[in-house]
Amino acid sequence: RTQISHFPFFEDRAAPSPAKPPKSQIRQLPTHQQIRRFSEPKNLDFSTWFSENLTRIAVFSLFIVTVVALFFLYNTTDTASLLCFQSQSTQSLQSLSRPQIKWNSIRVVSDKTSPYANFLTEKWIVVSVTKYPSEELKSLVKIRGWQVLAIGNSATPKDWTLKGSIFLSLDAQAELGFRVLDHLPYDSFVRKSVGYLFAIQHGAKKIYDADDRGEVIDGDLGKHFDVELVGKDSKQEPILQYSHENPNRTVVNPYIHFGQRSVWPRGLPLENVGEINHEEYYTEVFGGKQFIQQGISNGLPDVDSVFYFTRKTTLEAFDIKFDEHAPKVALPQGVMVPVNSFNTLYHSSAFWGLMLPVSVSSMASDVLRGYWGQRLLWELGGYVAVYPPTAHRFDRIEAYPFAEEKDLHVNVGRLINFLLAWRSEKHSFFETILDLSFAMAEEGFWTEQDVKFTAAWLQDLIAVGYQQPRLMSLELDRPRASIGHGDRKEFVPRKLPSVHLGVEETGTVSTEIGNLIRWRKNFGNVVLVMFCSGPVERTALEWRLLYGRVFKTVVILSSQKNSDLYVEEAKLDHIYKHLPKIFDRYSSAEGFLFVEDDTVLNYWNLLQADKSKIWTTDKVSKSWTSVKPTGNSDWFSVQAELVKKTVSTMPAHFQVNYKDATKNNHETLKVCSSEVFYVPKRLVTDFNDLVDLVGDMDLHYKVAVPMFFLSMDSPQNFDPVLGSMVYKRKSASFNTSSSLYSAKAPAVHPWSISSEQDFIKLVQQMAEGDPLLMELV
């Protein structure tokens, strides 16, 4: 792409046209030559004219056809027709071809190049490494009986090493001779596919698919996982299984079963997020065929970017706990669950399902693999089971790339429906796998690149000695067995405490999730600055969690610093003097919204506000007031003198604005309670300049803020969004009353919060505007 100008097509476009004589030369021709030139007209019969202008006619016709085609595509309202047209065009340009493989002629590939050529063991842990060994990876090496295999990529340090592990660099991988190497990117974790083959080649019977930020709980993979499925060490007791009674249920959220109903895994269709009721009942299935075992992770579970961005604060890491005592649960045929590459145990009967697709994004690869593998597992009579927390993944407080998950959120629901309806007539399992990969490429879930990759993967499996499993003659379309009363097993999940806001427990929440995403998109780059007057130990965390769902950054200020809760020290009387530090710290923010903790912010009513304008309460008569100083050295008179002194030192544009705004009340003092206001990015520099003008003067913020705003811009340019807020004056006998609150107002003042119980009452009130605010537990 960087050499695009070298292509002949672009060279043709850039080529100069034949030179034409300038108009000045034509005008300088002698008169008799001009007369002679026009006195000998050419024969303009149609055939001669057509032959001479053939090129122009062809170009003009092509132009007309192009315009008509573009007009049709632009104005068509039949999306299906357009998609069909695009699909047919794509297929005409490149038709898919299904690889033909001679399974019996595949040669065995032995390890002849690595130092581990003669090393064999049954239990492997495969991880992808990009940085130097993490502490979690060092703990994985210490798990007895398991061999860690680290797979490098182009970003891995050249001198990477970890005692007790086997490390395969890019150079070492290239020497192995696997077919899949021709299809793998150099800079991606999907190179783990090489590691899976290497482990199988060296005797693997169990492969634990992990990452280098997860620590196995108690250092024992056998504590919850069923490492042995047969023999004396196997657990043959029945396993709880989700009910298959409802034919319309195709996917479940396993986190509910383990005590977290407001969390959902990456790869769960967003339309299913609201299905949070616990199971009416379970059934049972015999153990022994749970060939894929998905473990739950404490700390940062496998969540998608929608959850991460809408529930995440910038200052605290996720530390979510699941019920370790909840029983494992299996998935029946016809019901699926998201499966990842972070904390999953594969038995040899499912090793074929370890293939990570290469034509999709890295955040989608393992999820698509999981659904693909589950569907094929039914052909063997196997199933997926989900296990209690087996690992703790630490949240590094890093942004999740939503763009890389886009294909998940768009396609995963359609993929599940496709897989449920898909059938194959092939008579061998590997041909069935290839059949499904080809069908998924035809449907656009991945590309032909993954069809070729699947063919290479299956051939490599045979080459390293893997035995192809036998198909089971299952009747997938037979009527589902009826569930008798005696077959119904009850388990009521615990509802574990969480530091994150819950969801509405009835109905679906796809609309509410959509609203939350919309709010987050609108305010995601607005910094919320909150001043807490009460004890921050009781309320700071709750405020940050409440508003952190919407605002990307929440800064908490208080009269006393609290490093544990990330609370900064500031004086409310001079709060404006602390704001420039925050402005400078978050210089890329769109704006800064200040609110005191006695004011409730209904963010859903602020969407229409102009983020390039000032928001203040100048239209709220009880908030903005004009006071006429008495001149008797009272507080107002002292403040008025400080205002005059500041105004007299202002640059011309500030002075003109201020005096123009106060021309009819030049002897009065503007006082604003300033519980809530917004400073747009374009006025940050002006705000800082005005703070510098005040300097060390003891100008109170209720006087300084209105003076700043009137100096920076004309009141007629202020956004009126806060003009309709609920505003009552405080009194000594005032008690927070639910009758004061209105979900239709942009803000409500006052609302006193001094304990967790007060906060819960507030959230219950706010749930009228944001139904996802069920509770804070």
JSON list of C-alpha atoms in Angstrom, two decimals, residues 312-452:
[
{"chain": "A", "resi": 312, "resn": "LYS", "atom": "CA", "xyz": [-15.39, 0.42, 34.53]},
{"chain": "A", "resi": 313, "resn": "THR", "atom": "CA", "xyz": [-13.89, 3.24, 36.55]},
{"chain": "A", "resi": 314, "resn": "THR", "atom": "CA", "xyz": [-10.44, 4.46, 35.67]},
{"chain": "A", "resi": 315, "resn": "LEU", "atom": "CA", "xyz": [-8.97, 4.11, 39.12]},
{"chain": "A", "resi": 316, "resn": "GLU", "atom": "CA", "xyz": [-10.07, 0.71, 40.44]},
{"chain": "A", "resi": 317, "resn": "ALA", "atom": "CA", "xyz": [-9.33, -2.65, 38.93]},
{"chain": "A", "resi": 318, "resn": "PHE", "atom": "CA", "xyz": [-12.11, -5.18, 38.52]},
{"chain": "A", "resi": 319, "resn": "ASP", "atom": "CA", "xyz": [-12.13, -7.78, 41.29]},
{"chain": "A", "resi": 320, "resn": "ILE", "atom": "CA", "xyz": [-15.28, -9.82, 40.73]},
{"chain": "A", "resi": 321, "resn": "LYS", "atom": "CA", "xyz": [-15.85, -12.96, 42.79]},
{"chain": "A", "resi": 322, "resn": "PHE", "atom": "CA", "xyz": [-17.82, -16.03, 41.73]},
{"chain": "A", "resi": 323, "resn": "ASP", "atom": "CA", "xyz": [-19.27, -18.82, 43.85]},
{"chain": "A", "resi": 324, "resn": "GLU", "atom": "CA", "xyz": [-16.60, -21.49, 44.21]},
{"chain": "A", "resi": 325, "resn": "HIS", "atom": "CA", "xyz": [-19.10, -23.84, 45.82]},
{"chain": "A", "resi": 326, "resn": "ALA", "atom": "CA", "xyz": [-21.59, -23.80, 42.94]},
{"chain": "A", "resi": 327, "resn": "PRO", "atom": "CA", "xyz": [-21.59, -27.13, 41.08]},
{"chain": "A", "resi": 328, "resn": "LYS", "atom": "CA", "xyz": [-20.23, -27.43, 37.56]},
{"chain": "A", "resi": 329, "resn": "VAL", "atom": "CA", "xyz": [-22.91, -27.29, 34.89]},
{"chain": "A", "resi": 330, "resn": "ALA", "atom": "CA", "xyz": [-23.11, -28.90, 31.45]},
{"chain": "A", "resi": 331, "resn": "LEU", "atom": "CA", "xyz": [-24.68, -27.71, 28.19]},
{"chain": "A", "resi": 332, "resn": "PRO", "atom": "CA", "xyz": [-27.17, -29.97, 26.37]},
{"chain": "A", "resi": 333, "resn": "GLN", "atom": "CA", "xyz": [-27.32, -30.25, 22.61]},
{"chain": "A", "resi": 334, "resn": "GLY", "atom": "CA", "xyz": [-29.04, -27.19, 21.19]},
{"chain": "A", "resi": 335, "resn": "VAL", "atom": "CA", "xyz": [-27.79, -24.81, 23.91]},
{"chain": "A", "resi": 336, "resn": "MET", "atom": "CA", "xyz": [-24.42, -23.03, 23.70]},
{"chain": "A", "resi": 337, "resn": "VAL", "atom": "CA", "xyz": [-22.13, -20.99, 25.93]},
{"chain": "A", "resi": 338, "resn": "PRO", "atom": "CA", "xyz": [-19.19, -18.65, 25.18]},
{"chain": "A", "resi": 339, "resn": "VAL", "atom": "CA", "xyz": [-15.80, -20.40, 25.41]},
{"chain": "A", "resi": 340, "resn": "ASN", "atom": "CA", "xyz": [-12.47, -18.57, 25.63]},
{"chain": "A", "resi": 341, "resn": "SER", "atom": "CA", "xyz": [-8.73, -19.25, 25.42]},
{"chain": "A", "resi": 342, "resn": "PHE", "atom": "CA", "xyz": [-7.90, -17.88, 28.89]},
{"chain": "A", "resi": 343, "resn": "ASN", "atom": "CA", "xyz": [-8.94, -20.63, 31.28]},
{"chain": "A", "resi": 344, "resn": "THR", "atom": "CA", "xyz": [-10.12, -23.73, 29.42]},
{"chain": "A", "resi": 345, "resn": "LEU", "atom": "CA", "xyz": [-9.17, -27.39, 29.66]},
{"chain": "A", "resi": 346, "resn": "TYR", "atom": "CA", "xyz": [-9.27, -29.52, 26.51]},
{"chain": "A", "resi": 347, "resn": "HIS", "atom": "CA", "xyz": [-9.18, -33.31, 26.58]},
{"chain": "A", "resi": 348, "resn": "SER", "atom": "CA", "xyz": [-7.66, -35.25, 23.70]},
{"chain": "A", "resi": 349, "resn": "SER", "atom": "CA", "xyz": [-11.07, -36.06, 22.19]},
{"chain": "A", "resi": 350, "resn": "ALA", "atom": "CA", "xyz": [-11.49, -32.31, 21.55]},
{"chain": "A", "resi": 351, "resn": "PHE", "atom": "CA", "xyz": [-7.93, -31.38, 20.50]},
{"chain": "A", "resi": 352, "resn": "TRP", "atom": "CA", "xyz": [-9.20, -30.77, 16.96]},
{"chain": "A", "resi": 353, "resn": "GLY", "atom": "CA", "xyz": [-11.24, -27.89, 18.47]},
{"chain": "A", "resi": 354, "resn": "LEU", "atom": "CA", "xyz": [-8.14, -25.93, 19.55]},
{"chain": "A", "resi": 355, "resn": "MET", "atom": "CA", "xyz": [-7.70, -24.33, 16.13]},
{"chain": "A", "resi": 356, "resn": "LEU", "atom": "CA", "xyz": [-7.79, -20.53, 16.40]},
{"chain": "A", "resi": 357, "resn": "PRO", "atom": "CA", "xyz": [-9.23, -18.82, 13.26]},
{"chain": "A", "resi": 358, "resn": "VAL", "atom": "CA", "xyz": [-6.83, -16.41, 11.54]},
{"chain": "A", "resi": 359, "resn": "SER", "atom": "CA", "xyz": [-9.10, -14.27, 9.35]},
{"chain": "A", "resi": 360, "resn": "VAL", "atom": "CA", "xyz": [-11.07, -12.67, 12.21]},
{"chain": "A", "resi": 361, "resn": "SER", "atom": "CA", "xyz": [-9.95, -10.21, 14.90]},
{"chain": "A", "resi": 362, "resn": "SER", "atom": "CA", "xyz": [-7.97, -11.48, 17.86]},
{"chain": "A", "resi": 363, "resn": "MET", "atom": "CA", "xyz": [-10.81, -10.64, 20.27]},
{"chain": "A", "resi": 364, "resn": "ALA", "atom": "CA", "xyz": [-13.21, -12.76, 18.22]},
{"chain": "A", "resi": 365, "resn": "SER", "atom": "CA", "xyz": [-10.96, -15.69, 17.32]},
{"chain": "A", "resi": 366, "resn": "ASP", "atom": "CA", "xyz": [-11.34, -17.82, 20.44]},
{"chain": "A", "resi": 367, "resn": "VAL", "atom": "CA", "xyz": [-15.07, -17.09, 20.79]},
{"chain": "A", "resi": 368, "resn": "LEU", "atom": "CA", "xyz": [-15.78, -18.19, 17.21]},
{"chain": "A", "resi": 369, "resn": "ARG", "atom": "CA", "xyz": [-13.60, -21.22, 17.82]},
{"chain": "A", "resi": 370, "resn": "GLY", "atom": "CA", "xyz": [-15.67, -22.02, 20.92]},
{"chain": "A", "resi": 371, "resn": "TYR", "atom": "CA", "xyz": [-19.04, -21.97, 19.16]},
{"chain": "A", "resi": 372, "resn": "TRP", "atom": "CA", "xyz": [-17.62, -23.85, 16.15]},
{"chain": "A", "resi": 373, "resn": "GLY", "atom": "CA", "xyz": [-16.12, -26.46, 18.47]},
{"chain": "A", "resi": 374, "resn": "GLN", "atom": "CA", "xyz": [-19.31, -26.91, 20.53]},
{"chain": "A", "resi": 375, "resn": "ARG", "atom": "CA", "xyz": [-21.35, -27.65, 17.45]},
{"chain": "A", "resi": 376, "resn": "LEU", "atom": "CA", "xyz": [-18.84, -30.23, 16.23]},
{"chain": "A", "resi": 377, "resn": "LEU", "atom": "CA", "xyz": [-18.62, -31.75, 19.72]},
{"chain": "A", "resi": 378, "resn": "TRP", "atom": "CA", "xyz": [-22.25, -32.83, 19.38]},
{"chain": "A", "resi": 379, "resn": "GLU", "atom": "CA", "xyz": [-21.19, -35.01, 16.44]},
{"chain": "A", "resi": 380, "resn": "LEU", "atom": "CA", "xyz": [-19.07, -37.02, 18.91]},
{"chain": "A", "resi": 381, "resn": "GLY", "atom": "CA", "xyz": [-21.63, -37.17, 21.68]},
{"chain": "A", "resi": 382, "resn": "GLY", "atom": "CA", "xyz": [-19.52, -34.80, 23.78]},
{"chain": "A", "resi": 383, "resn": "TYR", "atom": "CA", "xyz": [-20.43, -31.56, 25.51]},
{"chain": "A", "resi": 384, "resn": "VAL", "atom": "CA", "xyz": [-19.04, -28.43, 27.15]},
{"chain": "A", "resi": 385, "resn": "ALA", "atom": "CA", "xyz": [-19.18, -28.01, 30.92]},
{"chain": "A", "resi": 386, "resn": "VAL", "atom": "CA", "xyz": [-18.57, -24.81, 32.89]},
{"chain": "A", "resi": 387, "resn": "TYR", "atom": "CA", "xyz": [-16.65, -25.01, 36.17]},
{"chain": "A", "resi": 388, "resn": "PRO", "atom": "CA", "xyz": [-16.41, -22.87, 39.33]},
{"chain": "A", "resi": 389, "resn": "PRO", "atom": "CA", "xyz": [-13.57, -20.33, 39.51]},
{"chain": "A", "resi": 390, "resn": "THR", "atom": "CA", "xyz": [-10.28, -22.05, 38.73]},
{"chain": "A", "resi": 391, "resn": "ALA", "atom": "CA", "xyz": [-8.16, -18.96, 38.11]},
{"chain": "A", "resi": 392, "resn": "HIS", "atom": "CA", "xyz": [-7.76, -15.35, 39.17]},
{"chain": "A", "resi": 393, "resn": "ARG", "atom": "CA", "xyz": [-7.07, -12.92, 36.32]},
{"chain": "A", "resi": 394, "resn": "PHE", "atom": "CA", "xyz": [-5.70, -9.55, 37.36]},
{"chain": "A", "resi": 395, "resn": "ASP", "atom": "CA", "xyz": [-7.13, -6.43, 35.76]},
{"chain": "A", "resi": 396, "resn": "ARG", "atom": "CA", "xyz": [-4.32, -4.29, 34.41]},
{"chain": "A", "resi": 397, "resn": "ILE", "atom": "CA", "xyz": [-6.76, -1.39, 33.87]},
{"chain": "A", "resi": 398, "resn": "GLU", "atom": "CA", "xyz": [-6.16, -1.39, 30.14]},
{"chain": "A", "resi": 399, "resn": "ALA", "atom": "CA", "xyz": [-8.62, -0.26, 27.50]},
{"chain": "A", "resi": 400, "resn": "TYR", "atom": "CA", "xyz": [-10.46, -3.01, 25.68]},
{"chain": "A", "resi": 401, "resn": "PRO", "atom": "CA", "xyz": [-10.43, -2.58, 21.89]},
{"chain": "A", "resi": 402, "resn": "PHE", "atom": "CA", "xyz": [-14.14, -2.37, 21.06]},
{"chain": "A", "resi": 403, "resn": "ALA", "atom": "CA", "xyz": [-13.37, -2.15, 17.33]},
{"chain": "A", "resi": 404, "resn": "GLU", "atom": "CA", "xyz": [-11.86, -5.64, 17.43]},
{"chain": "A", "resi": 405, "resn": "GLU", "atom": "CA", "xyz": [-15.05, -7.01, 18.97]},
{"chain": "A", "resi": 406, "resn": "LYS", "atom": "CA", "xyz": [-17.37, -5.43, 16.42]},
{"chain": "A", "resi": 407, "resn": "ASP", "atom": "CA", "xyz": [-17.71, -8.62, 14.40]},
{"chain": "A", "resi": 408, "resn": "LEU", "atom": "CA", "xyz": [-18.64, -10.47, 17.60]},
{"chain": "A", "resi": 409, "resn": "HIS", "atom": "CA", "xyz": [-21.50, -8.15, 18.51]},
{"chain": "A", "resi": 410, "resn": "VAL", "atom": "CA", "xyz": [-22.74, -8.08, 14.92]},
{"chain": "A", "resi": 411, "resn": "ASN", "atom": "CA", "xyz": [-22.41, -11.76, 14.00]},
{"chain": "A", "resi": 412, "resn": "VAL", "atom": "CA", "xyz": [-22.43, -13.96, 17.09]},
{"chain": "A", "resi": 413, "resn": "GLY", "atom": "CA", "xyz": [-26.22, -14.23, 17.41]},
{"chain": "A", "resi": 414, "resn": "ARG", "atom": "CA", "xyz": [-26.52, -15.10, 13.73]},
{"chain": "A", "resi": 415, "resn": "LEU", "atom": "CA", "xyz": [-23.65, -17.59, 14.05]},
{"chain": "A", "resi": 416, "resn": "ILE", "atom": "CA", "xyz": [-25.38, -19.47, 16.87]},
{"chain": "A", "resi": 417, "resn": "ASN", "atom": "CA", "xyz": [-28.58, -19.79, 14.85]},
{"chain": "A", "resi": 418, "resn": "PHE", "atom": "CA", "xyz": [-26.59, -20.93, 11.82]},
{"chain": "A", "resi": 419, "resn": "LEU", "atom": "CA", "xyz": [-24.73, -23.60, 13.81]},
{"chain": "A", "resi": 420, "resn": "LEU", "atom": "CA", "xyz": [-27.93, -24.95, 15.30]},
{"chain": "A", "resi": 421, "resn": "ALA", "atom": "CA", "xyz": [-29.46, -25.41, 11.87]},
{"chain": "A", "resi": 422, "resn": "TRP", "atom": "CA", "xyz": [-26.32, -26.72, 10.13]},
{"chain": "A", "resi": 423, "resn": "ARG", "atom": "CA", "xyz": [-26.12, -30.39, 9.13]},
{"chain": "A", "resi": 424, "resn": "SER", "atom": "CA", "xyz": [-23.47, -32.46, 7.34]},
{"chain": "A", "resi": 425, "resn": "GLU", "atom": "CA", "xyz": [-23.68, -35.70, 5.39]},
{"chain": "A", "resi": 426, "resn": "LYS", "atom": "CA", "xyz": [-19.97, -36.49, 5.58]},
{"chain": "A", "resi": 427, "resn": "HIS", "atom": "CA", "xyz": [-18.97, -39.91, 6.90]},
{"chain": "A", "resi": 428, "resn": "SER", "atom": "CA", "xyz": [-15.70, -39.03, 8.65]},
{"chain": "A", "resi": 429, "resn": "PHE", "atom": "CA", "xyz": [-15.22, -36.52, 11.42]},
{"chain": "A", "resi": 430, "resn": "PHE", "atom": "CA", "xyz": [-12.41, -34.53, 9.81]},
{"chain": "A", "resi": 431, "resn": "GLU", "atom": "CA", "xyz": [-14.43, -34.21, 6.59]},
{"chain": "A", "resi": 432, "resn": "THR", "atom": "CA", "xyz": [-17.31, -32.96, 8.74]},
{"chain": "A", "resi": 433, "resn": "ILE", "atom": "CA", "xyz": [-15.03, -30.35, 10.32]},
{"chain": "A", "resi": 434, "resn": "LEU", "atom": "CA", "xyz": [-13.88, -29.20, 6.89]},
{"chain": "A", "resi": 435, "resn": "ASP", "atom": "CA", "xyz": [-17.49, -29.13, 5.75]},
{"chain": "A", "resi": 436, "resn": "LEU", "atom": "CA", "xyz": [-18.47, -26.77, 8.58]},
{"chain": "A", "resi": 437, "resn": "SER", "atom": "CA", "xyz": [-15.47, -24.48, 8.04]},
{"chain": "A", "resi": 438, "resn": "PHE", "atom": "CA", "xyz": [-16.37, -24.20, 4.36]},
{"chain": "A", "resi": 439, "resn": "ALA", "atom": "CA", "xyz": [-20.02, -23.44, 5.21]},
{"chain": "A", "resi": 440, "resn": "MET", "atom": "CA", "xyz": [-18.96, -20.74, 7.67]},
{"chain": "A", "resi": 441, "resn": "ALA", "atom": "CA", "xyz": [-16.85, -19.10, 4.98]},
{"chain": "A", "resi": 442, "resn": "GLU", "atom": "CA", "xyz": [-19.81, -19.18, 2.59]},
{"chain": "A", "resi": 443, "resn": "GLU", "atom": "CA", "xyz": [-21.91, -17.42, 5.23]},
{"chain": "A", "resi": 444, "resn": "GLY", "atom": "CA", "xyz": [-19.21, -14.82, 5.88]},
{"chain": "A", "resi": 445, "resn": "PHE", "atom": "CA", "xyz": [-18.34, -15.73, 9.47]},
{"chain": "A", "resi": 446, "resn": "TRP", "atom": "CA", "xyz": [-14.74, -16.09, 8.36]},
{"chain": "A", "resi": 447, "resn": "THR", "atom": "CA", "xyz": [-12.96, -16.18, 5.01]},
{"chain": "A", "resi": 448, "resn": "GLU", "atom": "CA", "xyz": [-11.53, -18.77, 2.64]},
{"chain": "A", "resi": 449, "resn": "GLN", "atom": "CA", "xyz": [-8.24, -18.23, 4.44]},
{"chain": "A", "resi": 450, "resn": "ASP", "atom": "CA", "xyz": [-9.68, -20.13, 7.40]},
{"chain": "A", "resi": 451, "resn": "VAL", "atom": "CA", "xyz": [-10.95, -22.91, 5.14]},
{"chain": "A", "resi": 452, "resn": "LYS", "atom": "CA", "xyz": [-7.38, -23.43, 3.94]}
]
